[in-house]
N, CA and C atoms as an extended XYZ file, in Angstrom:
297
Properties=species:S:1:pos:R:3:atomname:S:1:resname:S:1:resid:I:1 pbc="F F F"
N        -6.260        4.096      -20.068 N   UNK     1
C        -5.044        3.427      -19.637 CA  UNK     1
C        -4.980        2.043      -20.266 C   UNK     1
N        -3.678        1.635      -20.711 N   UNK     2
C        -3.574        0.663      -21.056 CA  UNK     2
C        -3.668       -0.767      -19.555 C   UNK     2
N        -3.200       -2.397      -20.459 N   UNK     3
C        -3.496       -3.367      -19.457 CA  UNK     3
C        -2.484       -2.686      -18.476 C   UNK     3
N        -1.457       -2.735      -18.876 N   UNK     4
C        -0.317       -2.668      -18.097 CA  UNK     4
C        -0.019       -1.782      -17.109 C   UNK     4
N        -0.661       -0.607      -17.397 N   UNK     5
C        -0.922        0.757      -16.513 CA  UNK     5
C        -1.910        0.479      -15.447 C   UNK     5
N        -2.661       -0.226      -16.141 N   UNK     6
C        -4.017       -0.481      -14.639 CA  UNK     6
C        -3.155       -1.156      -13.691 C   UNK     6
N        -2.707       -2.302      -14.302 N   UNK     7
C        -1.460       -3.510      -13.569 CA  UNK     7
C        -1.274       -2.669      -12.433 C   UNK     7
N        -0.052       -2.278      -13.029 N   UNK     8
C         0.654       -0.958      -12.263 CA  UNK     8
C         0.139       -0.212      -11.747 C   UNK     8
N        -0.881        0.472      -11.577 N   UNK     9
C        -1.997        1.433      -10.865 CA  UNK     9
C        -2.396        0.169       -9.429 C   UNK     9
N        -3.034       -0.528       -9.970 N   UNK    10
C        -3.125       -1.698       -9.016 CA  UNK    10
C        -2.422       -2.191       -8.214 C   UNK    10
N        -1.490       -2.798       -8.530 N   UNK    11
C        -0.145       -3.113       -7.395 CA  UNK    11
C        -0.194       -2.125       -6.299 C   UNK    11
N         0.163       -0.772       -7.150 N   UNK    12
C         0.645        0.416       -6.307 CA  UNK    12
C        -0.206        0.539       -5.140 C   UNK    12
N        -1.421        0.521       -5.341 N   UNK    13
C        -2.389        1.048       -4.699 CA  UNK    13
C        -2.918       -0.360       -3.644 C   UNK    13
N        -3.028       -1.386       -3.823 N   UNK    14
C        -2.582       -2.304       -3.206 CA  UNK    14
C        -1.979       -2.560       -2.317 C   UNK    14
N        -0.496       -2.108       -2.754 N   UNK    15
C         0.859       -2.238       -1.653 CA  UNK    15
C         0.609       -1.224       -0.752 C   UNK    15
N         0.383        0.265       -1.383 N   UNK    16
C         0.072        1.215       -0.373 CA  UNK    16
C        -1.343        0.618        1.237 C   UNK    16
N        -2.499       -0.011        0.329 N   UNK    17
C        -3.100       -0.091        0.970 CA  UNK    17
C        -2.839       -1.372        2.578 C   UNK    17
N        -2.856       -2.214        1.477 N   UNK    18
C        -1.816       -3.484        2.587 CA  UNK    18
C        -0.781       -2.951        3.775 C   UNK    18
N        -0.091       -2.037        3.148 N   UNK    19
C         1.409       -1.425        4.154 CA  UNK    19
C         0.756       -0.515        5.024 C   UNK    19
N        -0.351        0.307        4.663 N   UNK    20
C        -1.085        1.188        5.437 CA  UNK    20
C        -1.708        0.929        6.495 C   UNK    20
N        -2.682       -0.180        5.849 N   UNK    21
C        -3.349       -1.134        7.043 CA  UNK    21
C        -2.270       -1.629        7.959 C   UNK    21
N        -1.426       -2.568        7.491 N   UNK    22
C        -0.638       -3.389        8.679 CA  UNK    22
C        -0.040       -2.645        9.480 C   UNK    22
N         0.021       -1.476        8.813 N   UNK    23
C         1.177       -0.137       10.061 CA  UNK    23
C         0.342        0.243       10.936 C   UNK    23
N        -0.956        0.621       10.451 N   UNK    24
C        -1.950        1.160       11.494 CA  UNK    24
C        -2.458        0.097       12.253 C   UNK    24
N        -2.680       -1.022       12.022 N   UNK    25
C        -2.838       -1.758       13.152 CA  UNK    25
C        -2.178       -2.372       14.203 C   UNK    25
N        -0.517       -2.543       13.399 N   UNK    26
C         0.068       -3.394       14.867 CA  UNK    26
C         0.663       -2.144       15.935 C   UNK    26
N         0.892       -0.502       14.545 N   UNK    27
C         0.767        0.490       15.823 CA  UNK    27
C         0.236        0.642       16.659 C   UNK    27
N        -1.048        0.693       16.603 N   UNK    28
C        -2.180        1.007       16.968 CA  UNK    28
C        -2.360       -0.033       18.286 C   UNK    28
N        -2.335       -0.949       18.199 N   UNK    29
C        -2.154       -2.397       18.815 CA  UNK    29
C        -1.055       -2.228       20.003 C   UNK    29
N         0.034       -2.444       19.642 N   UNK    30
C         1.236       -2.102       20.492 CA  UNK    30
C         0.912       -0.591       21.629 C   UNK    30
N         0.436        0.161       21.388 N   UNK    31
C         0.362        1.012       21.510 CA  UNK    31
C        -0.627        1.246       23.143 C   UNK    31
N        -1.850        0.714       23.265 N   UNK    32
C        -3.034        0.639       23.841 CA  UNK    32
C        -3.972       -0.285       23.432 C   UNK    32
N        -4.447       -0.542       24.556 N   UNK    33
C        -5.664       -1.986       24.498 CA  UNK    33
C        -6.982       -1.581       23.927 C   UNK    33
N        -7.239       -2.057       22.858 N   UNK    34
C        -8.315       -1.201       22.313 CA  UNK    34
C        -9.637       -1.159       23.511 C   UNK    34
N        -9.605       -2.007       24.850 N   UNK    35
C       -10.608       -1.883       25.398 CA  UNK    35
C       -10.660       -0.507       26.744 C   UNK    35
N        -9.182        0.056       26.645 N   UNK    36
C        -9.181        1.213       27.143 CA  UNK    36
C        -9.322        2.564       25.956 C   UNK    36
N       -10.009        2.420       25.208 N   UNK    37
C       -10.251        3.479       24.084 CA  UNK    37
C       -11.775        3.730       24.252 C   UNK    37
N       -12.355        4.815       24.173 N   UNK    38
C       -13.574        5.214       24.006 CA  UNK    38
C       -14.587        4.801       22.746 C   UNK    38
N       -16.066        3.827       22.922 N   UNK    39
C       -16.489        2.940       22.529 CA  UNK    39
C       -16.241        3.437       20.609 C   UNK    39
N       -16.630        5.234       20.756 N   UNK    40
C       -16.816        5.633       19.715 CA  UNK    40
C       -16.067        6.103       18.799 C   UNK    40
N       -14.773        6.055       18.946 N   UNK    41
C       -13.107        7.066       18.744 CA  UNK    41
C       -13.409        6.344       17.274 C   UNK    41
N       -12.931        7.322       16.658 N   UNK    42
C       -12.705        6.857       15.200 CA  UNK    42
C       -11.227        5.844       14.930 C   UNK    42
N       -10.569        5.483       15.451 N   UNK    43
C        -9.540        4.591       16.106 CA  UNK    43
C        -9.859        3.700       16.164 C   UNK    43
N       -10.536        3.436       17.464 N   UNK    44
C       -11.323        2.093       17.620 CA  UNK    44
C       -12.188        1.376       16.671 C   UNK    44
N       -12.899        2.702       15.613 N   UNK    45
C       -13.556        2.036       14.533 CA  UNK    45
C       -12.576        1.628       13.234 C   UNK    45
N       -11.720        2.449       13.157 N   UNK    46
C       -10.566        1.593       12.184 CA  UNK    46
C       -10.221        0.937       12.595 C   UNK    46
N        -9.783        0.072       13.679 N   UNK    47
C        -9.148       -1.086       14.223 CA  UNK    47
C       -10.545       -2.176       13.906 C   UNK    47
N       -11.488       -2.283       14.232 N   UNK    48
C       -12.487       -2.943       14.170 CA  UNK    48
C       -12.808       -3.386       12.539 C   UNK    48
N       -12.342       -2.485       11.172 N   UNK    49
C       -12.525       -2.456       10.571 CA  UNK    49
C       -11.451       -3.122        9.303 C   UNK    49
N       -10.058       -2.723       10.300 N   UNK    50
C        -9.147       -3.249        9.803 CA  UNK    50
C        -8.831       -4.757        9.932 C   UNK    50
N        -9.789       -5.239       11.499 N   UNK    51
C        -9.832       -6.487       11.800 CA  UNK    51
C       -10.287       -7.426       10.612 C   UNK    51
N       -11.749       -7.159       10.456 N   UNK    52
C       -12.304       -8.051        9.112 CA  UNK    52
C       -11.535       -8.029        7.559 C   UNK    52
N       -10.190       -7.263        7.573 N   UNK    53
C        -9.528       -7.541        6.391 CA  UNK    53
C        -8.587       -8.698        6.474 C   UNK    53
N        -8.885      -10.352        5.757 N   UNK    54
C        -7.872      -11.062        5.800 CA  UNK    54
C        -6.842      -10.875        5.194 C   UNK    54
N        -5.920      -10.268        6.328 N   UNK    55
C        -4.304      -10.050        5.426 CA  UNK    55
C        -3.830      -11.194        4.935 C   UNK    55
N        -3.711      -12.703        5.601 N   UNK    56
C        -3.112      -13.624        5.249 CA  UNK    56
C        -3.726      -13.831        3.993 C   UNK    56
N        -5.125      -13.448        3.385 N   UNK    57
C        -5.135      -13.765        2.161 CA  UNK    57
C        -5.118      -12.967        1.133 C   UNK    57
N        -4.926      -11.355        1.575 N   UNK    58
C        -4.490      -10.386        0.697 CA  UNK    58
C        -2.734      -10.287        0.537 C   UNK    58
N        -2.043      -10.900        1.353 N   UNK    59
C        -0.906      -11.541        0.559 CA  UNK    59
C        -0.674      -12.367        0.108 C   UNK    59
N        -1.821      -13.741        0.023 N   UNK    60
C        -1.748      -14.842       -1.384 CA  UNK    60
C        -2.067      -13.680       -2.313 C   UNK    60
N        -2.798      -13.180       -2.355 N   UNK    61
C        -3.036      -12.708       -4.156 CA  UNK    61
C        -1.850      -11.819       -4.281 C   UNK    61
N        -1.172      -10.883       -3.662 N   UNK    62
C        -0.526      -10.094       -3.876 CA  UNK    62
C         0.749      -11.335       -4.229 C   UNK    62
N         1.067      -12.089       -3.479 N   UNK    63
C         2.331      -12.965       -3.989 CA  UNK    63
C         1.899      -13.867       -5.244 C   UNK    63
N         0.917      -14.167       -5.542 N   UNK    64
C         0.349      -14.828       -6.626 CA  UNK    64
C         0.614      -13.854       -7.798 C   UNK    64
N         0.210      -12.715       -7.897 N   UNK    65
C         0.666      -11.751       -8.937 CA  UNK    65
C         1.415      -11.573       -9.068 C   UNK    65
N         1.984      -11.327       -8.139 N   UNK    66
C         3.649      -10.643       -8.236 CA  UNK    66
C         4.727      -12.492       -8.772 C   UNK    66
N         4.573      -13.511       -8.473 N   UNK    67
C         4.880      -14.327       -9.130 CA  UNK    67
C         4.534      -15.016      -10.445 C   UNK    67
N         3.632      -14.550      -10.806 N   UNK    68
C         3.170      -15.029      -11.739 CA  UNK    68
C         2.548      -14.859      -13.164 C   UNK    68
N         2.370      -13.239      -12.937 N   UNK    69
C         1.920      -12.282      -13.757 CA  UNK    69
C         2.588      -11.100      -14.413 C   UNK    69
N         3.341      -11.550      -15.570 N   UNK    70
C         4.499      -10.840      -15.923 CA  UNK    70
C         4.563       -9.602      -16.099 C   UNK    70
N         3.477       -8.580      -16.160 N   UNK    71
C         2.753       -7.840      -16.060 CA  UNK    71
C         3.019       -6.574      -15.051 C   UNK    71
N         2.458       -7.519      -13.942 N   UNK    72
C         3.023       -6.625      -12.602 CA  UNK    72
C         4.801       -6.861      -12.353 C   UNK    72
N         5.181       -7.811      -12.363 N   UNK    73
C         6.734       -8.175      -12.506 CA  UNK    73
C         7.190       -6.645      -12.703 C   UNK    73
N         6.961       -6.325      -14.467 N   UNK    74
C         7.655       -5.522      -14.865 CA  UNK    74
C         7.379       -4.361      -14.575 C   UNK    74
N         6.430       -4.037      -14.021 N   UNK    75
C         5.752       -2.669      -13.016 CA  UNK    75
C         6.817       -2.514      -11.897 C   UNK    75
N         6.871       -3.836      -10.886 N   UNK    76
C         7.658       -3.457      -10.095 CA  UNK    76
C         9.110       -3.147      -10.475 C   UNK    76
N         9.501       -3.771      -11.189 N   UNK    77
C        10.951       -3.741      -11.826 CA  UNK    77
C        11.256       -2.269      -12.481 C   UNK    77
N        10.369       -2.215      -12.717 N   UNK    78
C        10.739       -0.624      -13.295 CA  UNK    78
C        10.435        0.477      -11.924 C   UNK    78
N         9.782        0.571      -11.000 N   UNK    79
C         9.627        1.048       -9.721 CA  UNK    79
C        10.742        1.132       -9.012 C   UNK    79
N        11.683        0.349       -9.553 N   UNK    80
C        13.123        0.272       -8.780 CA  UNK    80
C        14.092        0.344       -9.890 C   UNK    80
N        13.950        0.688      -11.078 N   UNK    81
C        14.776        1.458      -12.423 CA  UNK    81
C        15.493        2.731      -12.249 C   UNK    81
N        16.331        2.877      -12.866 N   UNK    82
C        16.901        4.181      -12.903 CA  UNK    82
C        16.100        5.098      -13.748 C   UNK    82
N        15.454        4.346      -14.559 N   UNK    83
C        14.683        5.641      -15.287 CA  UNK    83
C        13.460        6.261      -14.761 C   UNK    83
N        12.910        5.522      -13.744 N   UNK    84
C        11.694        5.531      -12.729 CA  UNK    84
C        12.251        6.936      -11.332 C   UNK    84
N        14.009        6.067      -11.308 N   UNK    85
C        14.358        7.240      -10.438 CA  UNK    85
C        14.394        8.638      -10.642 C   UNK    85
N        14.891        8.974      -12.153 N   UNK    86
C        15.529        9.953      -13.117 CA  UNK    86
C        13.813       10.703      -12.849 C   UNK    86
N        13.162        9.933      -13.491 N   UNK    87
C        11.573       10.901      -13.723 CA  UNK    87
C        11.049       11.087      -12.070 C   UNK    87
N        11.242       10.828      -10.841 N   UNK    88
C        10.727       11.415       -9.942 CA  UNK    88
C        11.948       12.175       -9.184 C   UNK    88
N        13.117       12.067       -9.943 N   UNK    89
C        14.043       13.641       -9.711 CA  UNK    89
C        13.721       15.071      -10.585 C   UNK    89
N        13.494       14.369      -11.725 N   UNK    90
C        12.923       15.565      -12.225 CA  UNK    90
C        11.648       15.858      -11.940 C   UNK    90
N        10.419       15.528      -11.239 N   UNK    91
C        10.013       16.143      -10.367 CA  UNK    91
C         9.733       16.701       -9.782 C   UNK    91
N        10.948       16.445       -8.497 N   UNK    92
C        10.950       16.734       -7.531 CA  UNK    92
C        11.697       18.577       -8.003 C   UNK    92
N        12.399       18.347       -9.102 N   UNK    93
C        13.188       19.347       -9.189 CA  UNK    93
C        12.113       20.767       -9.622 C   UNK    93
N        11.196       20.240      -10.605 N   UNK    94
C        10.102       21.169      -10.639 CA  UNK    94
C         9.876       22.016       -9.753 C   UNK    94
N         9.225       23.767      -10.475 N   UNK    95
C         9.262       24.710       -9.261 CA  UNK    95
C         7.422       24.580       -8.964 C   UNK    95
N         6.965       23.580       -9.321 N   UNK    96
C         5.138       23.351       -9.132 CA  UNK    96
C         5.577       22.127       -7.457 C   UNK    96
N         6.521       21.136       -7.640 N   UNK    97
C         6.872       20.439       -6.443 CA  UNK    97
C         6.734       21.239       -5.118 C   UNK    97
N         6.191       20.799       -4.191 N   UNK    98
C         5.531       21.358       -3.015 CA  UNK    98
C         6.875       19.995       -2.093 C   UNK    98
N         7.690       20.732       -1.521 N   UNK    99
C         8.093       19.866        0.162 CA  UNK    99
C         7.551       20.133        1.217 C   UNK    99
């Protein structure tokens, strides 16, 4: 893979991970007191786990890149392209595409 592909591999996987975490925790959170959960629930150990990730500073770097690194810029910019759209319609249109 080229620079630009890792870029882009990166972000992606990043954003996924960041958006993943923050969903599962303030769900998770809102939801029940983690001190009414059973000591061992695999729940309780992702919450515990998700705790020691500083989000406030995994969105400096993520806003640091994304401002500053022309790189990822154009990763995202094309993520929201019509030609980005066009290639995951055709796709989707594929008879290998699983819904």
């Amino acid at each position: 893979m080229h620079g630009f592909q890792m870029k882009a591999v990166f972000t992606l996987l990043f954003l996924f991970a960041l958006t993943s975490a923050y969903q599962l925790a303030s769900a998770s959170l809102k939801t029940q007191d983690l001190k009414e959960r059973n000591a061992g629930s695999f729940d309780d150990l992702l919450q515990q786990a998700i705790a020691f990730i500083p989000m406030d500073d995994e969105v400096k770097v993520y806003m640091n890149y994304l401002e500053s690194d022309k790189d990822v810029q154009s990763a995202i910019l094309y993520l929201y392209s019509d030609s980005f759209a066009s290639l995951i319609d055709k796709v989707e249109q594929t008879s290998l595409w699983i819904q």
